[in-house]
mmCIF file of N, CA and C in Angstrom:
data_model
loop_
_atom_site.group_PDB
_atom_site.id
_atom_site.type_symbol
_atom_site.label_atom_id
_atom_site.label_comp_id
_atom_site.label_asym_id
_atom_site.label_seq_id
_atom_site.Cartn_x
_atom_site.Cartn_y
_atom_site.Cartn_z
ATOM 1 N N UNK A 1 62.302 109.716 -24.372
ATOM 2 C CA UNK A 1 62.774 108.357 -24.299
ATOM 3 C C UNK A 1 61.919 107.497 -25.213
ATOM 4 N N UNK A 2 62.773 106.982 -26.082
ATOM 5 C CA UNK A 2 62.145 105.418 -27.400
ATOM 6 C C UNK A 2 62.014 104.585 -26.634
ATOM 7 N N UNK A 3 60.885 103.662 -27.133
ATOM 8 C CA UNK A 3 60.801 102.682 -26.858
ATOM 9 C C UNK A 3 59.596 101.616 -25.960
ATOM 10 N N UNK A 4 59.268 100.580 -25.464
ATOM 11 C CA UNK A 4 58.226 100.247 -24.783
ATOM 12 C C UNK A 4 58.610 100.433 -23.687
ATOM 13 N N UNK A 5 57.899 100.838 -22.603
ATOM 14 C CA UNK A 5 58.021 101.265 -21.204
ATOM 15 C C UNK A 5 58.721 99.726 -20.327
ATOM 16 N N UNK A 6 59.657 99.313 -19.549
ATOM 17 C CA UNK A 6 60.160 98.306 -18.916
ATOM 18 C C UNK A 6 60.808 97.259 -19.777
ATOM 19 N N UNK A 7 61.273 97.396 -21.458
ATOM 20 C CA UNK A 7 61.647 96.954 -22.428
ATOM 21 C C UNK A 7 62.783 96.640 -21.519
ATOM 22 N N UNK A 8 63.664 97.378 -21.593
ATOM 23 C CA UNK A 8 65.007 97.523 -20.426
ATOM 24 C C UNK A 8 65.232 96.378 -19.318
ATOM 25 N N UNK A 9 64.129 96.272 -18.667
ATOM 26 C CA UNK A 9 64.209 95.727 -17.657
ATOM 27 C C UNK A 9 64.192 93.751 -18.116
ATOM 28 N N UNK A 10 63.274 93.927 -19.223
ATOM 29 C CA UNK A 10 62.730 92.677 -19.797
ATOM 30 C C UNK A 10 64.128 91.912 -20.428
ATOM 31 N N UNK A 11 64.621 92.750 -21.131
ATOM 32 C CA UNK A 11 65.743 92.133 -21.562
ATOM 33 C C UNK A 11 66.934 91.843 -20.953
ATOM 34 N N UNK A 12 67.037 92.697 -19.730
ATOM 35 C CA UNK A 12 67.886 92.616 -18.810
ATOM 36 C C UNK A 12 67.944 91.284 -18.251
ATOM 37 N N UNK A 13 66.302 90.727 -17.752
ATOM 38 C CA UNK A 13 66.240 89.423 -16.962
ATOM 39 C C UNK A 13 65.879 88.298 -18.185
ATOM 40 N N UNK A 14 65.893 88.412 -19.570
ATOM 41 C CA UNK A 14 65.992 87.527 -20.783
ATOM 42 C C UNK A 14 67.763 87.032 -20.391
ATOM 43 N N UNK A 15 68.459 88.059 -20.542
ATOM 44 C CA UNK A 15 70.022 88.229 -20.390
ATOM 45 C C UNK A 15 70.374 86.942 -19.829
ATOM 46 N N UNK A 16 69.472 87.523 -18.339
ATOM 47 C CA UNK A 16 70.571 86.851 -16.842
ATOM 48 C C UNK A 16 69.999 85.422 -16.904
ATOM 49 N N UNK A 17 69.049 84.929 -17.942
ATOM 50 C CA UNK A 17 68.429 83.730 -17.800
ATOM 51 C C UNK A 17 69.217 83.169 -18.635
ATOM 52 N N UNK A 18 69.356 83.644 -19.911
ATOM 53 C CA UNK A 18 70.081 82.747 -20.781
ATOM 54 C C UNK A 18 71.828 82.180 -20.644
ATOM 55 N N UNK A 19 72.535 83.639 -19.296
ATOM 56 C CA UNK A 19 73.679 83.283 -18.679
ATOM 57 C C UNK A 19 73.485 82.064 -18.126
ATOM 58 N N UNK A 20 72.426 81.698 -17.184
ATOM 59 C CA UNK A 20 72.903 81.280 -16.105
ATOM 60 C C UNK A 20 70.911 80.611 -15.941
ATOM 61 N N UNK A 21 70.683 79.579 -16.564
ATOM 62 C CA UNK A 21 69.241 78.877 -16.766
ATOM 63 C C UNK A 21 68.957 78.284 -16.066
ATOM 64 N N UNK A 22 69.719 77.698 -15.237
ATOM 65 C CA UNK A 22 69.399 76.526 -13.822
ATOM 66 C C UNK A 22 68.766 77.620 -12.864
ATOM 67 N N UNK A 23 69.378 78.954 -12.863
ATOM 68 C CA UNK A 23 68.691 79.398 -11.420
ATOM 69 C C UNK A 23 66.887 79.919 -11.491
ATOM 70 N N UNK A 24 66.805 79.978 -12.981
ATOM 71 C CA UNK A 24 65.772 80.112 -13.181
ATOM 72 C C UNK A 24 64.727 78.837 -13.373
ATOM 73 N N UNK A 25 65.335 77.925 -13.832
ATOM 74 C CA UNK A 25 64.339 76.825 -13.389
ATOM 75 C C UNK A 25 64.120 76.375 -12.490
ATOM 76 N N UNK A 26 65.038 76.571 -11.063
ATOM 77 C CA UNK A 26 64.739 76.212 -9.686
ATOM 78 C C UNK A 26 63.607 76.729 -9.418
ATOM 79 N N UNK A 27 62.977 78.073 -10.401
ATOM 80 C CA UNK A 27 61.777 78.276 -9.671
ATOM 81 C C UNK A 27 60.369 77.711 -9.909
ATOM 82 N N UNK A 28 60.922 76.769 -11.195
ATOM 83 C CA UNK A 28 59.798 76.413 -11.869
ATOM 84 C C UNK A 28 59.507 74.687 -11.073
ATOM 85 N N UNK A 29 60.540 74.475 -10.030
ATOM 86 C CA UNK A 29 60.198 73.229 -10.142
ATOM 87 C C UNK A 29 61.521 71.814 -10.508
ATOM 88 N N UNK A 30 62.020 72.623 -11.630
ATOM 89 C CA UNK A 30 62.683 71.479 -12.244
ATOM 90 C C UNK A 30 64.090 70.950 -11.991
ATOM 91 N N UNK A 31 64.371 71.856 -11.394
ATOM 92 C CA UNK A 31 65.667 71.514 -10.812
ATOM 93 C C UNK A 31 65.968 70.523 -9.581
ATOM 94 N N UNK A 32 64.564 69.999 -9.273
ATOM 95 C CA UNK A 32 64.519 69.154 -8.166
ATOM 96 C C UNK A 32 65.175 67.402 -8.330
ATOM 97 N N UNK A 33 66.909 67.819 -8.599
ATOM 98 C CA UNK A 33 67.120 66.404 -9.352
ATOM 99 C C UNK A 33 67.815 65.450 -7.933
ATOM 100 N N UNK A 34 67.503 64.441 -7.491
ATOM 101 C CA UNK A 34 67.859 63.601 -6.849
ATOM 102 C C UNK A 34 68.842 63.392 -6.205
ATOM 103 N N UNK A 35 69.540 63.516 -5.404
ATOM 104 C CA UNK A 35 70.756 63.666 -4.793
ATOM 105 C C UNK A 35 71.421 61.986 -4.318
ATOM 106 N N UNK A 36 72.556 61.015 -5.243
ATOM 107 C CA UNK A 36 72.488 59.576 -5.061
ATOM 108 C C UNK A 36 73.868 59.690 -3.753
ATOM 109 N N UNK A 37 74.393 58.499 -3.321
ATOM 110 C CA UNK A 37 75.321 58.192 -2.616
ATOM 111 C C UNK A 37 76.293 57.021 -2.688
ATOM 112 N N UNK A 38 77.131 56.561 -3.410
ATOM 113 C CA UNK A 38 77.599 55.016 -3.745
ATOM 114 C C UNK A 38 78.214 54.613 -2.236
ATOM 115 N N UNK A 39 78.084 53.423 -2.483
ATOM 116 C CA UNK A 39 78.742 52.968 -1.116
ATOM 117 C C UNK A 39 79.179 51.311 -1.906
ATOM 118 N N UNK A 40 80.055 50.428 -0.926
ATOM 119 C CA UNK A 40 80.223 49.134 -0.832
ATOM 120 C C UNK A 40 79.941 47.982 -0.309
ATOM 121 N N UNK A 41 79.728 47.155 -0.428
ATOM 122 C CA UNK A 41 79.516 45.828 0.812
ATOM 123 C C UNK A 41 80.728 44.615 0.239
ATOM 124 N N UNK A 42 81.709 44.528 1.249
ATOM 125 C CA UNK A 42 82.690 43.610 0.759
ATOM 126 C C UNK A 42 82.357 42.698 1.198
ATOM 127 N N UNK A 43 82.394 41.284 0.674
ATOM 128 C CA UNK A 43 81.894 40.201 0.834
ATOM 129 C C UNK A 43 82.676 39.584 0.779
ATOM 130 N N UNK A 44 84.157 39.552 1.184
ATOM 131 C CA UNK A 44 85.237 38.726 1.022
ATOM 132 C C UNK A 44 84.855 36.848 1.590
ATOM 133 N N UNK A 45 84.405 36.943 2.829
ATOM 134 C CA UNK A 45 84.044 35.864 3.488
ATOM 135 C C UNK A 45 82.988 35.248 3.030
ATOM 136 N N UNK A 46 81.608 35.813 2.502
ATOM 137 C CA UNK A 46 80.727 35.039 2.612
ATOM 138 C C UNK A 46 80.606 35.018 0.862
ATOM 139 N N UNK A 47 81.300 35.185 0.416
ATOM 140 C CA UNK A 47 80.694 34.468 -1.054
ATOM 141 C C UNK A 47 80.598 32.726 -1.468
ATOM 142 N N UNK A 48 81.253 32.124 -0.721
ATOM 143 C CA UNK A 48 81.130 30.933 -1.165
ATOM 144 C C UNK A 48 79.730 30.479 -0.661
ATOM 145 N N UNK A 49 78.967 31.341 0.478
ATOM 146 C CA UNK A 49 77.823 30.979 1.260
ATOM 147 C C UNK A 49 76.654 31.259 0.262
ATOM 148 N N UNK A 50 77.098 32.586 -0.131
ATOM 149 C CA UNK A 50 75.790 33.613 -1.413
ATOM 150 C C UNK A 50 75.582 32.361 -2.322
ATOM 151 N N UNK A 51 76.764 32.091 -3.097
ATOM 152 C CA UNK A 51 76.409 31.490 -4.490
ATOM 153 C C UNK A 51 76.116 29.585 -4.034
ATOM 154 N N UNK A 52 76.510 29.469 -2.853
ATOM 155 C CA UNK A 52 75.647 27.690 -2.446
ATOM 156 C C UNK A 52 74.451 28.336 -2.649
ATOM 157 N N UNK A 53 73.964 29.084 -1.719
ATOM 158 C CA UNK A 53 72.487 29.887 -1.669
ATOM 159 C C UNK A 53 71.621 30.076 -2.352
ATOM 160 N N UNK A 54 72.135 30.838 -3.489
ATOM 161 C CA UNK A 54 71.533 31.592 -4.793
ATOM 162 C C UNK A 54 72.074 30.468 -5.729
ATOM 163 N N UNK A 55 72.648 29.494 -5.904
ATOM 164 C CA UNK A 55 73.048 28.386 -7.039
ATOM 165 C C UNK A 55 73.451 29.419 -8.276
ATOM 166 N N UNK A 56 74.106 30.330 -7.910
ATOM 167 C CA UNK A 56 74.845 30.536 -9.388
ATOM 168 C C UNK A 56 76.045 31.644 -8.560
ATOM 169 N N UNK A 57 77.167 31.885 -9.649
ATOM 170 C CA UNK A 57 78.947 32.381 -9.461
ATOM 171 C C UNK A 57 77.806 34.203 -9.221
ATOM 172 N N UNK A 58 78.773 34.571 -8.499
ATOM 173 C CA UNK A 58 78.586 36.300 -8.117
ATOM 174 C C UNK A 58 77.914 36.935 -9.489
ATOM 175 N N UNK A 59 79.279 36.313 -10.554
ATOM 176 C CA UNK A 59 79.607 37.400 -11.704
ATOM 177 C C UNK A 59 77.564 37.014 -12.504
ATOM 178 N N UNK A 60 77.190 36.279 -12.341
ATOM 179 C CA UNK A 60 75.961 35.748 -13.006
ATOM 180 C C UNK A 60 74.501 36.008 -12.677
ATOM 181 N N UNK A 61 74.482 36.354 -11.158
ATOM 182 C CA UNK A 61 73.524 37.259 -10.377
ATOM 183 C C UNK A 61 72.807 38.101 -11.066
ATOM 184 N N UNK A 62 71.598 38.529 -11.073
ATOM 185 C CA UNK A 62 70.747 39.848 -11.149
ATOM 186 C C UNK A 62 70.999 40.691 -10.251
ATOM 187 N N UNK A 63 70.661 42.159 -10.815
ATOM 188 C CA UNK A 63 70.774 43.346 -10.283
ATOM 189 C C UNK A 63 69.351 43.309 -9.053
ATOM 190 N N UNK A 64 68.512 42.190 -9.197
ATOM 191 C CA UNK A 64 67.637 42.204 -8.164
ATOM 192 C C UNK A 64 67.789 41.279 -6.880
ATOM 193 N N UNK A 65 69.121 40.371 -7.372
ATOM 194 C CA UNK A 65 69.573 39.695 -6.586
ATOM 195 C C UNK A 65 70.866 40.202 -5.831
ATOM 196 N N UNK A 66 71.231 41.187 -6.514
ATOM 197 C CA UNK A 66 72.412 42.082 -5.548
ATOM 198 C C UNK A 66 71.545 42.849 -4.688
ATOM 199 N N UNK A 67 70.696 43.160 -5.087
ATOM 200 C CA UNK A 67 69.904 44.339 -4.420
ATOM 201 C C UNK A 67 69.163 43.406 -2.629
ATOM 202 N N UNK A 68 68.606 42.733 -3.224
ATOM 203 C CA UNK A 68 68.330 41.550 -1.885
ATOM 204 C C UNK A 68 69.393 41.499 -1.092
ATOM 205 N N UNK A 69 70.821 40.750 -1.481
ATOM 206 C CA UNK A 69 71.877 40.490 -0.657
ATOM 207 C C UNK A 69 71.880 41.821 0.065
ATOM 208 N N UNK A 70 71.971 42.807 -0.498
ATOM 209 C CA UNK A 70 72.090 44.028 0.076
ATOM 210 C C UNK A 70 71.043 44.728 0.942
ATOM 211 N N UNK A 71 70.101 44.351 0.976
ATOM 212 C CA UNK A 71 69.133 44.527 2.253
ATOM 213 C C UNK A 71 68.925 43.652 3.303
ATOM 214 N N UNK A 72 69.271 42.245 2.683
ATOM 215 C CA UNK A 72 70.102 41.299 3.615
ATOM 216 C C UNK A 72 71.033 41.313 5.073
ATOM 217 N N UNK A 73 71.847 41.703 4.182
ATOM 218 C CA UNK A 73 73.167 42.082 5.405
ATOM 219 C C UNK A 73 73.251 43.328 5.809
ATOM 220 N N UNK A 74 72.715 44.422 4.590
ATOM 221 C CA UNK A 74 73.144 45.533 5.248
ATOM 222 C C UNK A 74 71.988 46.686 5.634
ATOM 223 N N UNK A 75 70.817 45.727 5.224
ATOM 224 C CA UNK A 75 69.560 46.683 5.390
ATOM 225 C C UNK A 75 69.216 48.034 5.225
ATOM 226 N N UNK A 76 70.214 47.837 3.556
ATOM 227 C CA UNK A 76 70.228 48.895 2.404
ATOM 228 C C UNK A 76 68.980 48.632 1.491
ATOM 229 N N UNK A 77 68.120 49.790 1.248
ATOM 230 C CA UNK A 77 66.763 49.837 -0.156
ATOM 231 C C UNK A 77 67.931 50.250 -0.906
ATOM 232 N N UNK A 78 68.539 50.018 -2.018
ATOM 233 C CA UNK A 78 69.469 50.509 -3.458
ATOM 234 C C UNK A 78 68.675 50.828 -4.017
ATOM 235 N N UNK A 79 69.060 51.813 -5.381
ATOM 236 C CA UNK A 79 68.283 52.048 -6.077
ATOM 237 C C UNK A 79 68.958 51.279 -7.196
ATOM 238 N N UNK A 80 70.653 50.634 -6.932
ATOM 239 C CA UNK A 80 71.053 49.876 -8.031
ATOM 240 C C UNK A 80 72.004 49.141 -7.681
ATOM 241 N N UNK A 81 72.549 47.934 -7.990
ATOM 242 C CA UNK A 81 74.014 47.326 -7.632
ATOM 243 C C UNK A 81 74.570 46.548 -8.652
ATOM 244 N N UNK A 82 75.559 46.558 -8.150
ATOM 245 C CA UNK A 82 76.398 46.196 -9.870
ATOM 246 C C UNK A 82 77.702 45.512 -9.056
ATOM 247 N N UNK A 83 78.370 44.150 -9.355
ATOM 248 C CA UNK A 83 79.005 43.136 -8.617
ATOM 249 C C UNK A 83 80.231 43.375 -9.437
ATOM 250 N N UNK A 84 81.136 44.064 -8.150
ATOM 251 C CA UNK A 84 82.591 43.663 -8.956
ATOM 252 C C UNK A 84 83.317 43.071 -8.375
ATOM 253 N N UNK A 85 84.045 41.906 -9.589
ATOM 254 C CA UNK A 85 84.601 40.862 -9.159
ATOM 255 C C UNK A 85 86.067 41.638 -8.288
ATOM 256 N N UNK A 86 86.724 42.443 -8.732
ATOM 257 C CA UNK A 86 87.616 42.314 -8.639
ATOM 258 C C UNK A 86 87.990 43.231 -6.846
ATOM 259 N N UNK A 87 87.151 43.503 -6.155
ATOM 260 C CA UNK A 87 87.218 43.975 -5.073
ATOM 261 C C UNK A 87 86.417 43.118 -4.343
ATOM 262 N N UNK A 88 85.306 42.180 -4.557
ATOM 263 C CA UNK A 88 85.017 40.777 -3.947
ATOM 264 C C UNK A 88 83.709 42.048 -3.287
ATOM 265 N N UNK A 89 82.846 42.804 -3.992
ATOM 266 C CA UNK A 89 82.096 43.601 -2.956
ATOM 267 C C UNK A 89 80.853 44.214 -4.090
ATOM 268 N N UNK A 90 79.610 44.143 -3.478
ATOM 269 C CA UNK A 90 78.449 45.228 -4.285
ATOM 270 C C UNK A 90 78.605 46.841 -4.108
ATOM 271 N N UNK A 91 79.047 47.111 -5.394
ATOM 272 C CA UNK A 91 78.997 48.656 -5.505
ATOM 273 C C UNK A 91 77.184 48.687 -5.363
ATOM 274 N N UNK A 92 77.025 49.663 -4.903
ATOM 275 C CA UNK A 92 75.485 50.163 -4.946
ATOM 276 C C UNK A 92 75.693 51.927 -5.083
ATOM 277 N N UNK A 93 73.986 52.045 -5.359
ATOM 278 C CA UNK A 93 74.064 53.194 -4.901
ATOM 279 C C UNK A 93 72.848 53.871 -4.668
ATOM 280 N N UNK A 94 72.506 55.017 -3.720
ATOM 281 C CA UNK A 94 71.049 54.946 -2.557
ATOM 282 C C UNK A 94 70.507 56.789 -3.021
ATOM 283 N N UNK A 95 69.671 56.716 -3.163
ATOM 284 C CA UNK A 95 68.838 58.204 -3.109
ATOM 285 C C UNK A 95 68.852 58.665 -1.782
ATOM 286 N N UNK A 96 69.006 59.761 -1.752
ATOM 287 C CA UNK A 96 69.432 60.135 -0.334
ATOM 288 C C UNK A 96 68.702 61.646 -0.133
ATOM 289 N N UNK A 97 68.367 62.344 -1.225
ATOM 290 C CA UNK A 97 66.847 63.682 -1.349
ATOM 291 C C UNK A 97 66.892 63.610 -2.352
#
């Protein structure tokens, strides 16, 4: 028999890594990617209350000022929120592992 002793084997698991690379980086660590969740808060009623409040229209808000409203009422930490007009509600969305 030619060749380096476990050559065979080496290239075998070169193979199955380059198929299929995620399962091999799970072992390294890196595959540990964040798992998010979107959710809503409809605000049909109280927007005219928010923007007396905050002195400016929904659409004009910071993403740190959606994020407040949203621990506010719903005693959500976001990791982001983004105001759409057209459902009257903060899309967000939460790390969850």
């Amino acid at each position: 028999m030619c060749g380096i002793p476990g050559e065979d084997e080496y290239w075998e698991r070169r193979r199955e890594e380059l198929e299929n690379p995620r399962s091999f980086l799970r072992g390294l660590g890196w595959d540990d990617e964040p798992v998010y969740q979107s959710g809503h808060l409809y605000l049909d009623g109280e927007i005219d209350d928010i923007e007396a409040e905050r002195g400016y229209p929904m659409e004009e808000l910071y993403e740190g000022d959606l994020l407040e409203i949203l621990e506010e009422k719903k005693g959500i930490v976001a990791d982001s929120a983004v105001w759409d007009g057209d459902f009257c509600s903060i899309d967000y969305r939460v790390k969850i592992a």
